[in-house]
Amino acid sequence: MAAPMTDAHRRFLQVLMSHGIMEGSEARTLHRRCCEIHKVYYAHDKLEDFISTINSHLQPLYMQIRKGMSESDGRVHYALVNLVETEITKMASDYAENELELFRKTMDLIILSENGFASSTDILNLADQLKTKKMKKKEAEQVLKVFVEDKWLSERNGEYTLHTRCIIEMEQYILNNYPDVARKCNICHSLALQSQVCESCGIVIHLPCVGKYFRAQTEPRCPQCNDVWPWDIPAISQTDSQPPSKTGRAEKSSVLSTRRQ
């Protein structure tokens, strides 16, 4: 039998719903604050149990709080996911048809790219090619701005990628609709767009997972086939990161990052 929902659980859920997604440290702070306000037992290492209780009550509603990782810095995030509408159609109530089409085409560019990013130039060039209703580039720029504000896309220096919220909520949709290129990380088993690939066995590892997994190894070797890992090990410690260089990923002919000398 599921543990009962307290007012602390309800407050946590309400705040998360209002944010859409929350970084791990924020979620831990919110957990402590909710327990203090409603005088519920608090333990700093019990956040996962706390969330599990909420999820058990969300199950009949086909909703779930899921944990994911930011591909830019490796930080844990939590998002509330609708298990019934995991496809782009769930966005239909918030955006016009041509805005949704632009998002789909942007997603195509990002997922099919070599490094998990699409340039603003490439995206804006799609504006007058939309089948539903063409957009002017100024309109498209505003729509992209809204997608960033709503945490479906992330932008840095004119390069766009999928926001952590989008990856968490649409992971299964992406895996189903891009089966030839969408792969899961061998370490964390989540969808990996910004990644490195073993040349020998083809496994994919997130850039943040690469940094963590090989951090203490003087001669990094593939966790799957044990061959030497030939790529530079990225240092993922900063909050913001630059888009990876376009040297490939997964089954797109090459790998992100530079070969170690």
Tab-separated table of C-alpha atoms in Angstrom:
chain	number	residue	atom	x	y	z
A	1	MET	CA	0.000	0.000	0.000
A	2	ALA	CA	1.335	3.418	-0.989
A	3	ALA	CA	2.397	5.829	1.726
A	4	PRO	CA	-0.150	8.630	2.216
A	5	MET	CA	0.266	11.997	0.520
A	6	THR	CA	0.825	14.798	3.006
A	7	ASP	CA	0.481	18.540	2.488
A	8	ALA	CA	4.270	18.606	2.087
A	9	HIS	CA	3.991	16.255	-0.896
A	10	ARG	CA	1.165	18.317	-2.369
A	11	ARG	CA	3.093	21.578	-2.019
A	12	PHE	CA	6.167	20.008	-3.643
A	13	LEU	CA	4.051	18.807	-6.571
A	14	GLN	CA	2.322	22.167	-7.012
A	15	VAL	CA	5.630	24.043	-7.140
A	16	LEU	CA	7.137	21.544	-9.580
A	17	MET	CA	4.044	21.820	-11.794
A	18	SER	CA	4.385	25.600	-11.875
A	19	HIS	CA	8.062	25.347	-12.877
A	20	GLY	CA	7.735	22.469	-15.346
A	21	ILE	CA	11.267	21.330	-14.525
A	22	MET	CA	13.533	21.821	-11.531
A	23	GLU	CA	17.282	21.412	-11.031
A	24	GLY	CA	18.314	18.843	-8.412
A	25	SER	CA	19.610	21.302	-5.810
A	26	GLU	CA	16.389	23.314	-6.121
A	27	ALA	CA	14.334	20.145	-5.658
A	28	ARG	CA	16.310	19.228	-2.537
A	29	THR	CA	15.798	22.714	-1.103
A	30	LEU	CA	12.086	22.558	-1.929
A	31	HIS	CA	11.829	19.130	-0.287
A	32	ARG	CA	13.319	20.467	2.950
A	33	ARG	CA	11.188	23.612	2.856
A	34	CYS	CA	7.922	21.710	2.274
A	35	CYS	CA	8.654	19.362	5.162
A	36	GLU	CA	9.491	22.277	7.470
A	37	ILE	CA	6.361	24.250	6.579
A	38	HIS	CA	4.044	21.288	7.101
A	39	LYS	CA	6.000	19.802	10.015
A	40	VAL	CA	6.633	16.507	8.250
A	41	TYR	CA	9.652	14.290	8.966
A	42	TYR	CA	12.602	15.411	6.826
A	43	ALA	CA	15.817	13.586	5.940
A	44	HIS	CA	18.198	15.106	3.398
A	45	ASP	CA	18.815	11.744	1.710
A	46	LYS	CA	15.131	10.816	1.322
A	47	LEU	CA	14.163	12.960	-1.669
A	48	GLU	CA	13.806	9.919	-3.941
A	49	ASP	CA	11.496	8.219	-1.409
A	50	PHE	CA	9.524	11.465	-1.087
A	51	ILE	CA	9.086	11.656	-4.869
A	52	SER	CA	8.255	7.947	-5.046
A	53	THR	CA	5.314	8.543	-2.706
A	54	ILE	CA	4.042	11.328	-4.967
A	55	ASN	CA	4.463	9.112	-8.039
A	56	SER	CA	2.449	6.298	-6.482
A	57	HIS	CA	-0.487	8.690	-6.177
A	58	LEU	CA	0.044	10.147	-9.653
A	59	GLN	CA	0.009	6.704	-11.287
A	60	PRO	CA	-3.804	6.519	-11.725
A	61	LEU	CA	-3.593	9.926	-13.444
A	62	TYR	CA	-0.911	8.636	-15.853
A	63	MET	CA	1.583	11.198	-14.648
A	64	GLN	CA	5.025	10.821	-13.099
A	65	ILE	CA	7.897	12.890	-11.751
A	66	ARG	CA	10.958	11.773	-13.705
A	67	LYS	CA	14.635	12.408	-13.160
A	68	GLY	CA	16.922	13.353	-16.026
A	69	MET	CA	20.340	14.838	-16.662
A	70	SER	CA	21.339	18.077	-18.339
A	71	GLU	CA	23.524	17.263	-21.319
A	72	SER	CA	25.379	20.560	-20.935
A	73	ASP	CA	26.656	20.153	-17.378
A	74	GLY	CA	25.509	16.759	-16.082
A	75	ARG	CA	23.252	18.191	-13.397
A	76	VAL	CA	20.204	16.209	-12.303
A	77	HIS	CA	16.765	17.662	-13.041
A	78	TYR	CA	13.212	16.628	-12.160
A	79	ALA	CA	10.207	17.110	-14.433
A	80	LEU	CA	6.523	16.212	-14.269
A	81	VAL	CA	5.688	13.995	-17.257
A	82	ASN	CA	2.313	13.132	-18.788
A	83	LEU	CA	2.583	9.409	-19.597
A	84	VAL	CA	-0.392	9.455	-21.959
A	85	GLU	CA	0.731	12.321	-24.187
A	86	THR	CA	4.456	11.909	-24.624
A	87	GLU	CA	4.463	13.106	-28.228
A	88	ILE	CA	4.636	16.619	-29.625
A	89	THR	CA	0.825	16.632	-29.799
A	90	LYS	CA	0.823	17.428	-26.073
A	91	MET	CA	2.089	20.905	-27.057
A	92	ALA	CA	-0.875	21.477	-29.390
A	93	SER	CA	-2.921	23.489	-26.906
A	94	ASP	CA	-0.089	25.997	-26.425
A	95	TYR	CA	1.124	26.602	-29.978
A	96	ALA	CA	-0.261	27.214	-33.466
A	97	GLU	CA	0.056	24.510	-36.129
A	98	ASN	CA	2.894	26.235	-37.973
A	99	GLU	CA	4.740	26.777	-34.670
A	100	LEU	CA	4.479	23.056	-33.952
A	101	GLU	CA	5.725	22.289	-37.443
A	102	LEU	CA	8.718	24.574	-36.880
A	103	PHE	CA	9.411	22.756	-33.623
A	104	ARG	CA	9.266	19.350	-35.353
A	105	LYS	CA	11.636	20.518	-38.066
A	106	THR	CA	13.966	22.010	-35.447
A	107	MET	CA	13.928	18.710	-33.579
A	108	ASP	CA	14.815	16.956	-36.839
A	109	LEU	CA	17.825	19.225	-37.338
A	110	ILE	CA	19.032	18.752	-33.767
A	111	ILE	CA	18.633	14.979	-33.580
A	112	LEU	CA	20.040	14.351	-37.058
A	113	SER	CA	22.994	16.678	-36.494
A	114	GLU	CA	26.480	15.449	-35.672
A	115	ASN	CA	26.682	17.226	-32.331
A	116	GLY	CA	23.117	17.576	-31.016
A	117	PHE	CA	22.807	21.252	-32.013
A	118	ALA	CA	21.197	23.232	-34.839
A	119	SER	CA	22.211	26.742	-35.833
A	120	SER	CA	19.698	29.585	-35.741
A	121	THR	CA	20.462	30.204	-39.410
A	122	ASP	CA	19.485	26.665	-40.402
A	123	ILE	CA	16.295	26.834	-38.314
A	124	LEU	CA	15.231	30.245	-39.643
A	125	ASN	CA	15.764	29.031	-43.191
A	126	LEU	CA	12.899	26.602	-42.545
A	127	ALA	CA	10.423	29.410	-41.805
A	128	ASP	CA	9.335	29.921	-45.415
A	129	GLN	CA	9.241	26.171	-46.107
A	130	LEU	CA	6.485	25.318	-43.616
A	131	LYS	CA	3.549	23.428	-45.118
A	132	THR	CA	0.958	24.601	-42.590
A	133	LYS	CA	1.622	28.336	-42.867
A	134	LYS	CA	4.870	30.033	-43.821
A	135	MET	CA	6.533	32.399	-41.344
A	136	LYS	CA	8.679	35.454	-41.778
A	137	LYS	CA	12.097	35.098	-40.185
A	138	LYS	CA	11.219	37.725	-37.567
A	139	GLU	CA	8.180	35.655	-36.582
A	140	ALA	CA	10.279	32.502	-36.416
A	141	GLU	CA	12.795	34.253	-34.174
A	142	GLN	CA	10.009	35.127	-31.736
A	143	VAL	CA	8.676	31.556	-31.789
A	144	LEU	CA	12.150	30.196	-31.035
A	145	LYS	CA	12.384	32.658	-28.145
A	146	VAL	CA	9.100	31.288	-26.754
A	147	PHE	CA	10.325	27.681	-27.109
A	148	VAL	CA	13.385	28.645	-25.054
A	149	GLU	CA	11.293	30.467	-22.433
A	150	ASP	CA	8.975	27.447	-22.177
A	151	LYS	CA	12.006	25.165	-21.767
A	152	TRP	CA	11.557	23.063	-24.891
A	153	LEU	CA	14.770	24.372	-26.445
A	154	SER	CA	18.035	25.742	-25.083
A	155	GLU	CA	20.066	28.355	-26.917
A	156	ARG	CA	23.693	29.358	-26.640
A	157	ASN	CA	25.598	31.600	-29.025
A	158	GLY	CA	23.116	31.099	-31.830
A	159	GLU	CA	23.042	27.307	-31.470
A	160	TYR	CA	19.912	25.451	-30.338
A	161	THR	CA	19.527	22.071	-28.658
A	162	LEU	CA	16.725	20.273	-26.855
A	163	HIS	CA	16.173	21.489	-23.301
A	164	THR	CA	16.502	18.948	-20.514
A	165	ARG	CA	12.732	19.206	-19.987
A	166	CYS	CA	12.117	18.225	-23.616
A	167	ILE	CA	14.475	15.245	-23.402
A	168	ILE	CA	12.879	13.985	-20.178
A	169	GLU	CA	9.316	14.386	-21.447
A	170	MET	CA	9.829	13.243	-25.037
A	171	GLU	CA	12.559	10.632	-24.687
A	172	GLN	CA	10.389	7.695	-25.740
A	173	TYR	CA	8.873	9.667	-28.613
A	174	ILE	CA	12.367	10.492	-29.888
A	175	LEU	CA	13.592	6.902	-29.520
A	176	ASN	CA	10.516	5.634	-31.393
A	177	ASN	CA	10.631	8.180	-34.198
A	178	TYR	CA	14.386	8.368	-34.776
A	179	PRO	CA	15.387	4.699	-34.343
A	180	ASP	CA	18.424	4.927	-36.622
A	181	VAL	CA	20.112	7.779	-34.780
A	182	ALA	CA	18.589	8.145	-31.300
A	183	ARG	CA	20.611	6.105	-28.819
A	184	LYS	CA	20.738	5.656	-25.057
A	185	CYS	CA	23.836	6.395	-22.991
A	186	ASN	CA	25.654	3.211	-21.926
A	187	ILE	CA	26.278	4.697	-18.468
A	188	CYS	CA	23.035	6.414	-17.389
A	189	HIS	CA	20.722	4.689	-19.898
A	190	SER	CA	19.035	7.950	-20.891
A	191	LEU	CA	18.726	9.428	-24.363
A	192	ALA	CA	22.098	10.832	-25.466
A	193	LEU	CA	22.343	13.599	-28.077
A	194	GLN	CA	25.629	15.217	-27.042
A	195	SER	CA	27.849	12.169	-26.813
A	196	GLN	CA	30.951	10.200	-27.749
A	197	VAL	CA	30.905	6.816	-29.469
A	198	CYS	CA	33.207	3.812	-29.165
A	199	GLU	CA	34.784	3.181	-32.567
A	200	SER	CA	34.997	-0.550	-31.868
A	201	CYS	CA	31.593	-1.570	-30.476
A	202	GLY	CA	29.524	1.564	-31.167
A	203	ILE	CA	28.192	2.269	-27.675
A	204	VAL	CA	27.202	5.864	-26.922
A	205	ILE	CA	28.116	7.795	-23.765
A	206	HIS	CA	26.887	11.273	-22.786
A	207	LEU	CA	29.621	13.908	-22.613
A	208	PRO	CA	28.952	14.480	-18.868
A	209	CYS	CA	28.969	10.706	-18.295
A	210	VAL	CA	32.244	10.416	-20.227
A	211	GLY	CA	33.781	13.005	-17.907
A	212	LYS	CA	32.541	11.268	-14.778
A	213	TYR	CA	33.205	7.670	-15.840
A	214	PHE	CA	36.751	8.175	-17.104
A	215	ARG	CA	37.755	10.899	-14.640
A	216	ALA	CA	40.073	8.730	-12.538
A	217	GLN	CA	41.378	6.524	-15.364
A	218	THR	CA	44.837	7.167	-16.788
A	219	GLU	CA	44.101	4.983	-19.816
A	220	PRO	CA	40.345	5.138	-20.449
A	221	ARG	CA	38.812	2.003	-21.896
A	222	CYS	CA	35.354	1.323	-23.248
A	223	PRO	CA	33.073	-0.119	-20.543
A	224	GLN	CA	31.548	-2.455	-23.127
A	225	CYS	CA	34.430	-3.906	-25.197
A	226	ASN	CA	37.449	-2.701	-23.150
A	227	ASP	CA	39.148	-1.128	-26.169
A	228	VAL	CA	41.061	2.107	-25.614
A	229	TRP	CA	38.750	5.141	-25.592
A	230	PRO	CA	40.377	7.409	-28.206
A	231	TRP	CA	38.574	10.693	-27.532
A	232	ASP	CA	39.443	13.607	-25.271
A	233	ILE	CA	37.719	13.383	-21.896
A	234	PRO	CA	35.615	16.525	-21.423
A	235	ALA	CA	35.653	18.416	-18.157
A	236	ILE	CA	31.967	18.976	-17.400
A	237	SER	CA	31.937	21.202	-14.366
A	238	GLN	CA	30.704	24.614	-15.463
A	239	THR	CA	27.058	25.642	-15.433
A	240	ASP	CA	27.153	26.752	-19.052
A	241	SER	CA	28.930	24.894	-21.803
A	242	GLN	CA	29.713	25.672	-25.412
A	243	PRO	CA	28.143	23.573	-28.162
A	244	PRO	CA	30.410	20.575	-28.880
A	245	SER	CA	32.504	20.734	-32.025
A	246	LYS	CA	30.952	19.167	-35.100
A	247	THR	CA	33.052	16.024	-35.332
A	248	GLY	CA	30.199	13.572	-35.187
A	249	ARG	CA	28.247	11.288	-32.915
A	250	ALA	CA	26.653	7.856	-32.826
A	251	GLU	CA	26.042	6.366	-36.254
A	252	LYS	CA	26.545	9.626	-38.074
A	253	SER	CA	30.068	8.778	-39.245
A	254	SER	CA	32.201	10.237	-36.480
A	255	VAL	CA	32.379	11.267	-32.815
A	256	LEU	CA	31.993	14.352	-30.643
A	257	SER	CA	35.209	15.654	-29.172
A	258	THR	CA	38.795	15.398	-30.261
A	259	ARG	CA	40.907	12.309	-30.492
A	260	ARG	CA	43.465	11.996	-27.726
A	261	GLN	CA	47.042	12.262	-28.931
